[in-house]
Structures are given as structure tokens and as C-alpha cells.
Short mmCIF file of C-alpha atoms in Angstrom, two decimals:
data_model
loop_
_atom_site.label_atom_id
_atom_site.label_comp_id
_atom_site.label_asym_id
_atom_site.label_seq_id
_atom_site.Cartn_x
_atom_site.Cartn_y
_atom_site.Cartn_z
CA UNK Z 1 -37.74 -223.47 -8.33
CA UNK Z 2 -34.15 -222.49 -7.48
CA UNK Z 3 -32.38 -220.09 -9.89
CA UNK Z 4 -29.69 -222.74 -10.23
CA UNK Z 5 -32.18 -225.24 -11.69
CA UNK Z 6 -33.85 -223.45 -14.61
CA UNK Z 7 -36.84 -224.89 -16.39
CA UNK Z 8 -36.24 -226.60 -19.70
CA UNK Z 9 -35.82 -223.68 -22.14
CA UNK Z 10 -38.14 -223.30 -25.10
CA UNK Z 11 -35.96 -222.60 -28.12
CA UNK Z 12 -35.47 -223.85 -31.67
CA UNK Z 13 -33.76 -227.25 -31.87
CA UNK Z 14 -30.70 -226.25 -33.89
CA UNK Z 15 -29.71 -229.85 -34.62
CA UNK Z 16 -33.19 -230.63 -35.97
CA UNK Z 17 -33.13 -227.55 -38.19
CA UNK Z 18 -29.73 -228.61 -39.52
CA UNK Z 19 -30.89 -232.15 -40.24
CA UNK Z 20 -33.97 -230.85 -42.03
CA UNK Z 21 -31.81 -228.70 -44.30
CA UNK Z 22 -29.46 -231.64 -44.87
CA UNK Z 23 -32.27 -233.99 -45.87
CA UNK Z 24 -33.58 -231.46 -48.36
CA UNK Z 25 -30.26 -231.79 -50.21
CA UNK Z 26 -29.66 -235.52 -49.64
CA UNK Z 27 -32.81 -237.37 -48.50
CA UNK Z 28 -32.01 -239.81 -45.70
CA UNK Z 29 -28.53 -238.47 -44.93
CA UNK Z 30 -29.41 -237.40 -41.39
CA UNK Z 31 -30.41 -240.99 -40.53
CA UNK Z 32 -27.08 -242.29 -41.84
CA UNK Z 33 -25.18 -239.74 -39.76
CA UNK Z 34 -27.06 -240.53 -36.55
CA UNK Z 35 -26.63 -244.25 -37.16
CA UNK Z 36 -22.89 -244.08 -37.76
CA UNK Z 37 -21.49 -241.30 -35.57
CA UNK Z 38 -22.59 -242.26 -32.05
CA UNK Z 39 -19.92 -244.90 -31.72
CA UNK Z 40 -17.22 -242.49 -32.83
CA UNK Z 41 -18.06 -239.83 -30.23
CA UNK Z 42 -19.74 -241.43 -27.24
CA UNK Z 43 -18.34 -244.89 -26.65
CA UNK Z 44 -17.68 -248.15 -28.50
CA UNK Z 45 -21.36 -248.96 -29.38
CA UNK Z 46 -20.30 -252.30 -30.82
CA UNK Z 47 -17.29 -250.91 -32.71
CA UNK Z 48 -14.61 -253.56 -32.44
CA UNK Z 49 -11.70 -252.17 -34.44
CA UNK Z 50 -10.16 -248.85 -35.43
CA UNK Z 51 -10.84 -249.73 -39.06
CA UNK Z 52 -14.56 -250.14 -38.36
CA UNK Z 53 -14.65 -246.82 -36.52
CA UNK Z 54 -13.07 -244.91 -39.41
CA UNK Z 55 -15.36 -246.65 -41.89
CA UNK Z 56 -18.42 -245.54 -39.92
CA UNK Z 57 -17.09 -241.98 -39.94
CA UNK Z 58 -16.50 -242.12 -43.69
CA UNK Z 59 -19.94 -243.64 -44.37
CA UNK Z 60 -21.56 -240.35 -43.36
CA UNK Z 61 -19.96 -238.71 -46.43
CA UNK Z 62 -20.89 -241.46 -48.90
CA UNK Z 63 -23.50 -240.14 -51.30
CA UNK Z 64 -23.31 -239.19 -54.95
CA UNK Z 65 -22.39 -235.52 -55.23
CA UNK Z 66 -24.18 -235.33 -58.60
CA UNK Z 67 -27.49 -237.23 -58.21
CA UNK Z 68 -27.55 -237.19 -54.37
CA UNK Z 69 -28.23 -240.94 -54.06
CA UNK Z 70 -27.13 -242.80 -50.94
CA UNK Z 71 -25.47 -246.24 -51.31
CA UNK Z 72 -28.67 -248.03 -50.28
CA UNK Z 73 -30.49 -246.48 -53.26
CA UNK Z 74 -28.02 -247.93 -55.76
CA UNK Z 75 -28.34 -251.35 -57.46
CA UNK Z 76 -24.84 -252.08 -56.21
CA UNK Z 77 -23.86 -250.02 -53.12
CA UNK Z 78 -20.22 -250.94 -53.68
CA UNK Z 79 -20.25 -249.12 -57.02
CA UNK Z 80 -19.95 -245.77 -55.21
CA UNK Z 81 -16.54 -244.36 -56.17
CA UNK Z 82 -14.42 -241.68 -54.51
CA UNK Z 83 -12.59 -238.85 -56.23
CA UNK Z 84 -8.95 -239.97 -56.27
CA UNK Z 85 -7.66 -236.40 -56.02
CA UNK Z 86 -9.47 -235.09 -52.93
CA UNK Z 87 -10.37 -238.45 -51.30
CA UNK Z 88 -13.54 -236.73 -50.13
CA UNK Z 89 -16.37 -236.61 -52.69
CA UNK Z 90 -18.23 -239.71 -53.95
CA UNK Z 91 -20.08 -240.63 -57.15
CA UNK Z 92 -22.40 -243.49 -58.08
CA UNK Z 93 -20.60 -244.03 -61.37
CA UNK Z 94 -18.42 -242.63 -64.13
CA UNK Z 95 -21.29 -240.73 -65.76
CA UNK Z 96 -22.10 -238.76 -62.61
CA UNK Z 97 -18.43 -238.08 -61.92
CA UNK Z 98 -17.88 -236.70 -65.42
CA UNK Z 99 -21.03 -234.59 -65.24
CA UNK Z 100 -19.98 -233.17 -61.88
CA UNK Z 101 -16.32 -232.49 -62.74
CA UNK Z 102 -16.75 -228.93 -64.13
CA UNK Z 103 -18.13 -227.92 -60.72
CA UNK Z 104 -16.03 -230.19 -58.52
CA UNK Z 105 -12.69 -229.13 -60.01
CA UNK Z 106 -13.18 -225.65 -58.54
CA UNK Z 107 -13.09 -227.06 -55.00
CA UNK Z 108 -11.19 -230.34 -55.29
CA UNK Z 109 -7.91 -229.10 -53.78
CA UNK Z 110 -9.61 -227.46 -50.81
CA UNK Z 111 -11.80 -230.51 -50.19
CA UNK Z 112 -8.66 -232.62 -49.99
CA UNK Z 113 -7.59 -230.51 -47.01
CA UNK Z 114 -11.06 -230.88 -45.47
CA UNK Z 115 -10.84 -234.68 -45.65
CA UNK Z 116 -7.31 -234.73 -44.23
CA UNK Z 117 -8.13 -232.43 -41.29
CA UNK Z 118 -11.23 -234.49 -40.52
CA UNK Z 119 -9.07 -237.55 -39.95
CA UNK Z 120 -6.15 -235.87 -38.21
CA UNK Z 121 -8.60 -234.28 -35.75
CA UNK Z 122 -9.13 -237.77 -34.30
CA UNK Z 123 -5.60 -237.56 -32.88
CA UNK Z 124 -6.66 -234.62 -30.73
CA UNK Z 125 -9.17 -236.75 -28.83
CA UNK Z 126 -6.86 -239.73 -28.40
CA UNK Z 127 -4.12 -237.72 -26.73
CA UNK Z 128 -1.95 -238.30 -29.77
CA UNK Z 129 -1.91 -234.63 -30.76
CA UNK Z 130 -3.74 -233.08 -27.83
CA UNK Z 131 -0.61 -231.67 -26.20
CA UNK Z 132 0.35 -229.79 -29.36
CA UNK Z 133 -3.14 -228.64 -30.27
CA UNK Z 134 -5.11 -228.15 -27.07
CA UNK Z 135 -2.66 -226.75 -24.54
CA UNK Z 136 -1.74 -223.08 -24.15
CA UNK Z 137 1.16 -221.78 -26.19
CA UNK Z 138 4.51 -220.68 -24.93
CA UNK Z 139 4.71 -217.39 -23.06
CA UNK Z 140 4.13 -214.65 -25.61
CA UNK Z 141 7.29 -212.80 -26.49
CA UNK Z 142 5.33 -209.89 -28.01
CA UNK Z 143 2.68 -207.61 -26.50
CA UNK Z 144 -0.86 -208.57 -27.47
CA UNK Z 145 -1.29 -205.48 -29.66
CA UNK Z 146 1.75 -206.49 -31.74
CA UNK Z 147 0.35 -209.93 -32.57
CA UNK Z 148 -1.69 -209.14 -35.66
CA UNK Z 149 -2.54 -212.66 -36.83
CA UNK Z 150 -1.48 -216.28 -37.05
CA UNK Z 151 1.89 -215.56 -38.66
CA UNK Z 152 2.90 -213.53 -35.62
CA UNK Z 153 1.42 -216.11 -33.25
CA UNK Z 154 3.27 -219.04 -34.84
CA UNK Z 155 6.53 -217.08 -34.79
CA UNK Z 156 6.40 -217.22 -30.96
CA UNK Z 157 5.96 -221.02 -30.77
CA UNK Z 158 9.56 -222.14 -30.46
CA UNK Z 159 8.79 -225.76 -29.47
CA UNK Z 160 5.99 -226.39 -31.95
CA UNK Z 161 8.07 -228.09 -34.65
CA UNK Z 162 9.48 -230.53 -32.12
CA UNK Z 163 5.97 -231.36 -30.93
CA UNK Z 164 4.82 -231.88 -34.50
CA UNK Z 165 7.72 -234.24 -35.17
CA UNK Z 166 6.80 -236.29 -32.11
CA UNK Z 167 3.20 -236.57 -33.30
CA UNK Z 168 4.21 -237.64 -36.82
CA UNK Z 169 6.37 -240.43 -35.42
CA UNK Z 170 3.87 -241.44 -32.77
CA UNK Z 171 1.83 -244.63 -32.35
CA UNK Z 172 -1.54 -242.98 -32.95
CA UNK Z 173 -0.46 -241.49 -36.26
CA UNK Z 174 0.55 -244.98 -37.39
CA UNK Z 175 -2.78 -246.41 -36.20
CA UNK Z 176 -4.68 -243.71 -38.04
CA UNK Z 177 -3.25 -244.40 -41.48
CA UNK Z 178 -3.23 -248.17 -41.00
CA UNK Z 179 -7.00 -248.05 -40.52
CA UNK Z 180 -8.30 -244.95 -42.33
CA UNK Z 181 -8.68 -246.68 -45.70
CA UNK Z 182 -6.76 -243.87 -47.41
CA UNK Z 183 -3.06 -243.50 -48.27
CA UNK Z 184 -0.92 -241.68 -45.72
CA UNK Z 185 -0.05 -238.16 -46.93
CA UNK Z 186 3.45 -236.77 -46.88
CA UNK Z 187 4.77 -235.50 -43.55
CA UNK Z 188 4.65 -231.92 -44.84
CA UNK Z 189 0.91 -232.24 -45.45
CA UNK Z 190 0.38 -233.75 -42.00
CA UNK Z 191 2.32 -230.95 -40.33
CA UNK Z 192 0.21 -228.37 -42.15
CA UNK Z 193 -2.95 -230.17 -41.10
CA UNK Z 194 -1.99 -230.14 -37.42
CA UNK Z 195 -1.16 -226.44 -37.70
CA UNK Z 196 -4.63 -225.77 -39.10
CA UNK Z 197 -6.15 -227.69 -36.19
CA UNK Z 198 -4.05 -225.59 -33.80
CA UNK Z 199 -5.61 -222.43 -35.22
CA UNK Z 200 -9.07 -223.99 -35.02
CA UNK Z 201 -8.65 -224.70 -31.31
CA UNK Z 202 -7.10 -221.36 -30.35
CA UNK Z 203 -9.33 -219.23 -32.58
CA UNK Z 204 -12.04 -218.80 -29.94
CA UNK Z 205 -9.88 -217.55 -27.03
CA UNK Z 206 -7.86 -215.31 -29.35
CA UNK Z 207 -11.05 -213.90 -30.84
CA UNK Z 208 -12.24 -213.09 -27.31
CA UNK Z 209 -8.90 -211.37 -26.73
CA UNK Z 210 -9.40 -209.46 -29.97
CA UNK Z 211 -12.80 -208.31 -28.71
CA UNK Z 212 -11.26 -207.00 -25.51
CA UNK Z 213 -8.72 -205.05 -27.55
CA UNK Z 214 -11.30 -203.65 -29.99
CA UNK Z 215 -13.38 -202.29 -27.10
CA UNK Z 216 -10.28 -201.11 -25.20
CA UNK Z 217 -11.17 -203.34 -22.24
CA UNK Z 218 -8.04 -203.68 -20.12
CA UNK Z 219 -7.51 -207.09 -18.41
CA UNK Z 220 -4.64 -205.61 -16.36
CA UNK Z 221 -6.95 -203.05 -14.76
CA UNK Z 222 -9.56 -205.35 -13.17
CA UNK Z 223 -11.02 -208.86 -13.20
CA UNK Z 224 -13.21 -209.39 -16.28
CA UNK Z 225 -16.27 -211.45 -17.15
CA UNK Z 226 -16.98 -212.62 -20.70
CA UNK Z 227 -20.31 -214.22 -21.66
CA UNK Z 228 -20.28 -216.58 -24.65
CA UNK Z 229 -23.91 -216.33 -25.72
CA UNK Z 230 -25.54 -219.03 -27.82
CA UNK Z 231 -22.85 -221.53 -26.80
CA UNK Z 232 -23.51 -225.01 -28.16
CA UNK Z 233 -21.89 -228.42 -28.50
CA UNK Z 234 -19.29 -226.81 -30.79
CA UNK Z 235 -17.87 -224.76 -27.90
CA UNK Z 236 -18.62 -227.18 -25.06
CA UNK Z 237 -18.28 -230.79 -26.27
CA UNK Z 238 -15.19 -232.28 -24.56
CA UNK Z 239 -14.39 -228.79 -23.21
CA UNK Z 240 -11.71 -228.71 -20.53
CA UNK Z 241 -11.17 -226.20 -17.75
CA UNK Z 242 -7.92 -225.10 -19.40
CA UNK Z 243 -9.23 -224.52 -22.94
CA UNK Z 244 -9.14 -220.71 -22.73
CA UNK Z 245 -5.84 -220.39 -20.87
CA UNK Z 246 -4.35 -218.81 -24.00
CA UNK Z 247 -5.90 -215.59 -22.70
CA UNK Z 248 -3.37 -215.70 -19.87
CA UNK Z 249 -0.55 -215.91 -22.44
CA UNK Z 250 -2.14 -213.03 -24.33
CA UNK Z 251 -2.53 -210.82 -21.22
CA UNK Z 252 0.14 -211.92 -18.69
CA UNK Z 253 -0.50 -210.52 -15.24
CA UNK Z 254 -4.24 -210.07 -15.81
CA UNK Z 255 -6.56 -209.70 -12.83
CA UNK Z 256 -8.65 -212.76 -13.67
CA UNK Z 257 -11.04 -213.63 -16.51
CA UNK Z 258 -14.24 -215.64 -16.21
CA UNK Z 259 -15.72 -217.08 -19.43
CA UNK Z 260 -19.36 -218.17 -19.00
CA UNK Z 261 -20.85 -220.42 -21.69
CA UNK Z 262 -24.59 -219.75 -22.00
CA UNK Z 263 -26.85 -221.67 -24.39
CA UNK Z 264 -29.58 -224.28 -24.65
CA UNK Z 265 -27.19 -226.75 -26.31
CA UNK Z 266 -24.37 -226.55 -23.75
CA UNK Z 267 -22.96 -230.06 -23.26
CA UNK Z 268 -22.47 -231.47 -19.77
CA UNK Z 269 -18.85 -231.76 -18.68
CA UNK Z 270 -16.18 -230.21 -16.43
CA UNK Z 271 -17.23 -226.64 -17.27
CA UNK Z 272 -20.82 -227.30 -16.19
CA UNK Z 273 -20.41 -225.42 -12.92
CA UNK Z 274 -22.15 -222.30 -11.64
CA UNK Z 275 -20.88 -218.88 -12.72
CA UNK Z 276 -18.96 -216.85 -10.16
CA UNK Z 277 -20.70 -214.19 -8.10
CA UNK Z 278 -17.29 -212.76 -7.18
CA UNK Z 279 -14.37 -211.72 -9.42
CA UNK Z 280 -12.39 -214.46 -11.14
CA UNK Z 281 -9.18 -215.58 -9.41
CA UNK Z 282 -6.29 -213.30 -10.27
CA UNK Z 283 -4.13 -214.55 -13.13
CA UNK Z 284 -6.53 -217.38 -14.01
CA UNK Z 285 -9.12 -218.04 -16.70
CA UNK Z 286 -12.18 -219.59 -15.06
CA UNK Z 287 -14.72 -221.45 -17.23
CA UNK Z 288 -18.34 -221.94 -16.16
CA UNK Z 289 -21.66 -222.45 -17.92
CA UNK Z 290 -25.44 -222.17 -17.86
CA UNK Z 291 -27.74 -224.39 -19.93
CA UNK Z 292 -30.56 -222.16 -21.06
CA UNK Z 293 -31.54 -219.00 -22.88
CA UNK Z 294 -29.47 -215.88 -22.29
CA UNK Z 295 -32.34 -213.62 -21.25
CA UNK Z 296 -33.39 -216.25 -18.68
CA UNK Z 297 -29.80 -216.40 -17.41
CA UNK Z 298 -29.74 -212.62 -17.14
CA UNK Z 299 -32.94 -212.56 -15.10
CA UNK Z 300 -32.10 -215.49 -12.80
CA UNK Z 301 -28.36 -214.87 -12.31
CA UNK Z 302 -27.15 -211.44 -13.39
CA UNK Z 303 -30.02 -209.41 -11.96
CA UNK Z 304 -29.90 -211.38 -8.70
CA UNK Z 305 -26.10 -211.00 -8.54
CA UNK Z 306 -25.52 -214.76 -8.69
CA UNK Z 307 -23.32 -214.00 -11.69
CA UNK Z 308 -21.30 -210.98 -12.72
CA UNK Z 309 -22.43 -208.52 -15.37
CA UNK Z 310 -20.33 -209.05 -18.51
CA UNK Z 311 -17.56 -206.74 -19.64
CA UNK Z 312 -17.87 -208.34 -23.10
CA UNK Z 313 -20.42 -210.62 -24.79
CA UNK Z 314 -19.24 -212.89 -27.61
CA UNK Z 315 -21.36 -215.00 -29.95
CA UNK Z 316 -19.61 -217.51 -32.20
CA UNK Z 317 -21.74 -218.01 -35.33
CA UNK Z 318 -25.11 -217.10 -33.81
CA UNK Z 319 -26.89 -217.94 -37.07
CA UNK Z 320 -29.91 -215.76 -36.30
CA UNK Z 321 -30.05 -214.84 -40.00
CA UNK Z 322 -30.66 -218.44 -41.09
CA UNK Z 323 -34.42 -218.80 -40.56
CA UNK Z 324 -37.36 -217.14 -38.77
CA UNK Z 325 -37.38 -219.75 -35.98
CA UNK Z 326 -33.78 -219.03 -35.04
CA UNK Z 327 -34.28 -215.28 -35.22
CA UNK Z 328 -37.33 -215.59 -32.95
CA UNK Z 329 -35.25 -217.50 -30.42
CA UNK Z 330 -32.48 -214.89 -30.58
CA UNK Z 331 -34.69 -211.79 -30.54
CA UNK Z 332 -35.06 -211.38 -26.73
CA UNK Z 333 -31.29 -211.76 -26.35
CA UNK Z 334 -30.49 -209.28 -29.12
CA UNK Z 335 -32.84 -206.69 -27.61
CA UNK Z 336 -31.32 -207.26 -24.16
CA UNK Z 337 -27.80 -206.77 -25.52
CA UNK Z 338 -28.91 -203.61 -27.28
CA UNK Z 339 -30.90 -202.04 -24.45
CA UNK Z 340 -28.28 -202.72 -21.77
CA UNK Z 341 -25.58 -201.27 -24.06
CA UNK Z 342 -23.34 -204.30 -23.68
CA UNK Z 343 -20.15 -204.53 -25.79
CA UNK Z 344 -20.81 -207.39 -28.21
CA UNK Z 345 -18.69 -209.25 -30.75
CA UNK Z 346 -20.34 -211.74 -33.13
CA UNK Z 347 -18.49 -213.94 -35.62
CA UNK Z 348 -19.77 -215.40 -38.88
CA UNK Z 349 -18.56 -217.97 -41.39
CA UNK Z 350 -18.81 -216.11 -44.68
CA UNK Z 351 -19.26 -212.78 -46.42
CA UNK Z 352 -22.84 -213.62 -47.33
CA UNK Z 353 -23.63 -214.50 -43.72
CA UNK Z 354 -22.00 -211.23 -42.67
CA UNK Z 355 -24.21 -209.26 -45.05
CA UNK Z 356 -27.39 -211.02 -43.90
CA UNK Z 357 -26.51 -210.54 -40.23
CA UNK Z 358 -25.75 -206.85 -40.70
CA UNK Z 359 -29.09 -206.30 -42.39
CA UNK Z 360 -30.94 -207.81 -39.43
CA UNK Z 361 -28.92 -205.84 -36.90
CA UNK Z 362 -29.65 -202.61 -38.78
CA UNK Z 363 -33.36 -203.43 -38.69
CA UNK Z 364 -33.09 -203.93 -34.91
CA UNK Z 365 -31.48 -200.48 -34.63
CA UNK Z 366 -28.32 -201.85 -33.04
CA UNK Z 367 -25.25 -199.64 -33.11
CA UNK Z 368 -22.82 -201.40 -35.45
CA UNK Z 369 -19.39 -200.16 -34.46
CA UNK Z 370 -17.47 -202.11 -37.07
CA UNK Z 371 -17.07 -205.31 -39.07
CA UNK Z 372 -14.01 -206.86 -40.65
CA UNK Z 373 -12.11 -210.02 -41.42
CA UNK Z 374 -10.97 -211.78 -38.26
CA UNK Z 375 -7.17 -212.07 -38.06
CA UNK Z 376 -7.65 -215.08 -35.77
CA UNK Z 377 -10.18 -216.96 -37.91
CA UNK Z 378 -9.64 -220.71 -38.00
CA UNK Z 379 -7.49 -221.80 -40.94
CA UNK Z 380 -9.19 -225.18 -41.04
CA UNK Z 381 -11.54 -225.43 -44.06
CA UNK Z 382 -14.99 -226.94 -43.49
CA UNK Z 383 -17.26 -228.20 -46.24
CA UNK Z 384 -20.99 -227.75 -46.51
CA UNK Z 385 -21.91 -231.27 -45.40
CA UNK Z 386 -24.59 -232.28 -47.91
CA UNK Z 387 -23.41 -229.95 -50.69
CA UNK Z 388 -19.65 -230.51 -50.82
CA UNK Z 389 -19.08 -228.71 -54.11
CA UNK Z 390 -19.22 -225.27 -52.58
CA UNK Z 391 -16.41 -223.07 -51.34
CA UNK Z 392 -15.32 -224.31 -47.88
CA UNK Z 393 -15.95 -221.98 -44.95
CA UNK Z 394 -13.78 -221.10 -41.96
CA UNK Z 395 -14.89 -220.62 -38.36
CA UNK Z 396 -15.10 -216.99 -37.26
CA UNK Z 397 -14.01 -215.65 -40.65
CA UNK Z 398 -15.51 -212.21 -39.96
CA UNK Z 399 -16.54 -210.32 -36.86
CA UNK Z 400 -19.12 -207.64 -36.08
CA UNK Z 401 -18.82 -205.31 -33.07
CA UNK Z 402 -21.94 -203.76 -31.50
CA UNK Z 403 -22.64 -201.37 -28.65
CA UNK Z 404 -26.16 -200.39 -27.64
CA UNK Z 405 -28.90 -198.86 -29.79
CA UNK Z 406 -28.10 -197.03 -32.98
CA UNK Z 407 -26.62 -193.59 -32.60
CA UNK Z 408 -24.33 -193.17 -35.57
CA UNK Z 409 -24.12 -196.31 -37.67
CA UNK Z 410 -21.27 -197.50 -39.85
CA UNK Z 411 -20.93 -195.31 -42.96
CA UNK Z 412 -22.98 -197.00 -45.66
CA UNK Z 413 -24.91 -199.20 -43.21
CA UNK Z 414 -28.15 -197.44 -44.10
CA UNK Z 415 -27.73 -198.86 -47.62
CA UNK Z 416 -27.56 -202.48 -46.48
CA UNK Z 417 -31.28 -203.02 -46.85
CA UNK Z 418 -30.93 -202.07 -50.49
CA UNK Z 419 -28.04 -204.46 -51.03
CA UNK Z 420 -25.47 -201.69 -51.35
CA UNK Z 421 -22.61 -200.76 -49.05
CA UNK Z 422 -19.06 -201.99 -48.86
CA UNK Z 423 -19.48 -205.29 -50.68
CA UNK Z 424 -17.21 -204.37 -53.54
CA UNK Z 425 -14.35 -203.69 -51.11
CA UNK Z 426 -12.05 -205.82 -49.03
CA UNK Z 427 -13.81 -206.53 -45.70
CA UNK Z 428 -10.83 -205.51 -43.60
CA UNK Z 429 -10.64 -202.11 -45.25
CA UNK Z 430 -14.37 -201.64 -44.85
CA UNK Z 431 -14.18 -202.57 -41.18
CA UNK Z 432 -11.51 -199.97 -40.55
CA UNK Z 433 -13.58 -197.37 -42.39
CA UNK Z 434 -16.57 -198.37 -40.28
CA UNK Z 435 -15.27 -196.75 -37.14
CA UNK Z 436 -14.01 -199.70 -35.11
CA UNK Z 437 -13.00 -198.61 -31.65
CA UNK Z 438 -9.27 -198.38 -30.91
CA UNK Z 439 -7.63 -201.76 -31.01
CA UNK Z 440 -6.17 -204.12 -33.56
CA UNK Z 441 -7.76 -202.42 -36.56
#
């Protein structure tokens, strides 16, 4: 068999694991989601109107947040009522809503933003907001090392407000709120929502740029190769060849950057093309991909020089801490990254996930160089699907940097197995204390 046509990889089915966890919280919810979302993502599937499409999207969130019943389990499915404040959480009646309020009130305001962003995101895929959200920014007016977070990044976007005004007055925005079944928010709220979606889209390339800076990898010195390990539908669904061009704005004059998406759940599309065996074209960001496990990719492509050895490996939310099946699937990759002493940056959603991931990495004797809050984390809140009354999470909230086997670990890392360490401190301060290599921190 040719190296370019790998066998079907044996790995945990991440979607199945997610649906199993979902059904434990709300029995039957996974079936509702599969039944209602295909038409919204993959074609019309019998959907005749915009209103019907938005209703199918909303149906996947319709279950009682208190007793967990789906509409079909109720004597009158139409009795399901929505919280008027957040427009996001449902209840089967007044009694359940009152019983749930002491918990729900802690998250109601944030969940309102979740519901709004979920709808406004539709504009990105219609072209209605794509130009403002999914295209590279203006030429950076500050050096990369002076851009310390989103406030600095937004300060360089001189044309953004004009773009936002065009979107607010556009046809697709009108279509959205004429069919969404919810009242149109104020323009200020819509502008803020689009800004959050902008950060969500650009978070991944800017986090890669952060990784280059943390490891003092200089894009102006040579062409670079970045491997995105464990890439899934999140990184590759509807991915375009220009999606990481923000790296060119971040490092103008660079010698070329190739970003290779490697994972068993990589979605077919424009980036499904073989990795480069030669350096990336100067001044360009070149996207390619490989559908399969990383250690198989290493053996079939890197060792045979069909693909370049990475200067940096990035994993967005690897999730290896979540269950034994996922850890088993990740273990060969983690050992490869360790033994080849590859610079690695992982991101996680939450502080608890950070703690669990660090504990596993310590057990694998990986050299943890640092961990901290990510200044380029997405600002878009995401709810726990089947348990909405929990604090929303944000993509790439924290990062961990690794390099090879353990030599001298982060101060306090030896206490992680005992549940001690830096957890009473601010993560950013702890990351700086943890010996991060020269860079942003």
C-alpha cells in the first residue's frame, strides 16, 4: 500500500464517546441532534425555509434543564418553555423552572451570549459575515512581541467597525432575525457577538504564533513546519486554504510556514492535500492534511521524508485526560513527541482540564516547560451541551508547553499527583513562575 493511502486508523471514535456522555445526562438527546443537524450543515435535506432550518437547530437544545425530559416524553410537547432572559435554557413547566432557578441564575447572563453567538455564527457560513470574521486582518502596525492579547489586536483593525456596520445592515442579518424565532438584539449586542466570533476564528493561528514565540522559533530565519496533531472536524470542517494567513500578518516577511492537520477525524475539503516534502513557499502559509494517527503519519511521511519534520507541534484540546480509551489512542503520539524532543504546545478549555492534563504529562515524564492562560483564547463562550447550567468554557483558555523527557520540571509539578501546586494562584503568574522559555510571558 502506498504511504499516501494509509489504512483506516484504529482509534477511539470521539463523536461516539461524546454522544455516550451526552445521553447519560439527557437520554435520547444524541438521536435528536443527529436527526436535526444534518440539514443545517450538509445540504437542504428537505428543509424548505430559513425558519424551518433555525427551528431544527433550536430543537437540539430543547430539553428540560431540571428533569432532563425531551419534548417527546412530555404529555404536551408544546408545554416546554424557554427562559425569557437567556433565550437558551428550556423547562417542562413552571415547577421545574422555579426549582432550577437558584442554579440557573448563576449562568443566565453568559448563556444569553452563548445563544446569540450560536445564531450569529450562521452568518459566517452564508458569506454575510465571512469577510469580517474569516479573512486575515489588516497589516499589523505593531511587532508580534508587542501584541499581548486581543485588546492590542483589535486596536490594529482600523476597518473593522465599518465592516461590522455593513453586516448589521445586510440582507442576511435581516433574514436571520426574521426566521430565528427570537427577538433581534440591539446593534451593540450584535457587534459584540461578531467580535467574539472574530476571536474564535483567529484564536488558532494566533495561538500557533504564540507557540513560535514561546519557543523562540524565528519565522524570519527559515521556512517552518507546524503539525496540528489530533486535528478534527473542529479545525477542518469548511476549512479554507487561507484560514491561517493571519500568521503572515503576525510575521511579515517570513520564509514560509506549512501547517499540517493530522488526525483521524480530519474532514475532506480543500486542505486535504499531501504535506510538502520541500520548504513552504516564501511569504505564504500553506495548509495540508493527513487523515490518520500521528505516529502512523510520522512513520509513513516524516521518516521517509515525504513530509518535513516539525519545528512546532500544536494540539488544540487533545482531551487525552477525558477517559482511558482516549488516553490509549494518544499514548503512542505522546511518547513520540517526548522521545523525539519536539517542541509542543497543547491547549485546554478549563482549569480543571489543565490540572488533569498536567498530572498525566507528569506521569509520562514529559518535560513541562510552562503553563498559563492563553492571551489569544477565544472570547466566545460555549456551554456544556447537555448540562447547560455550568460555567461556559472558552476554546484554548490555557496552554501547556512541553519539550522532551523530564529534566527539570516546573516548580511544584512534583506535587500535582497529590493535588497541590499552583492552584491557589492566578494561572498566568504560575505559568511565568514555571520557567516558560523566552517569549510573550
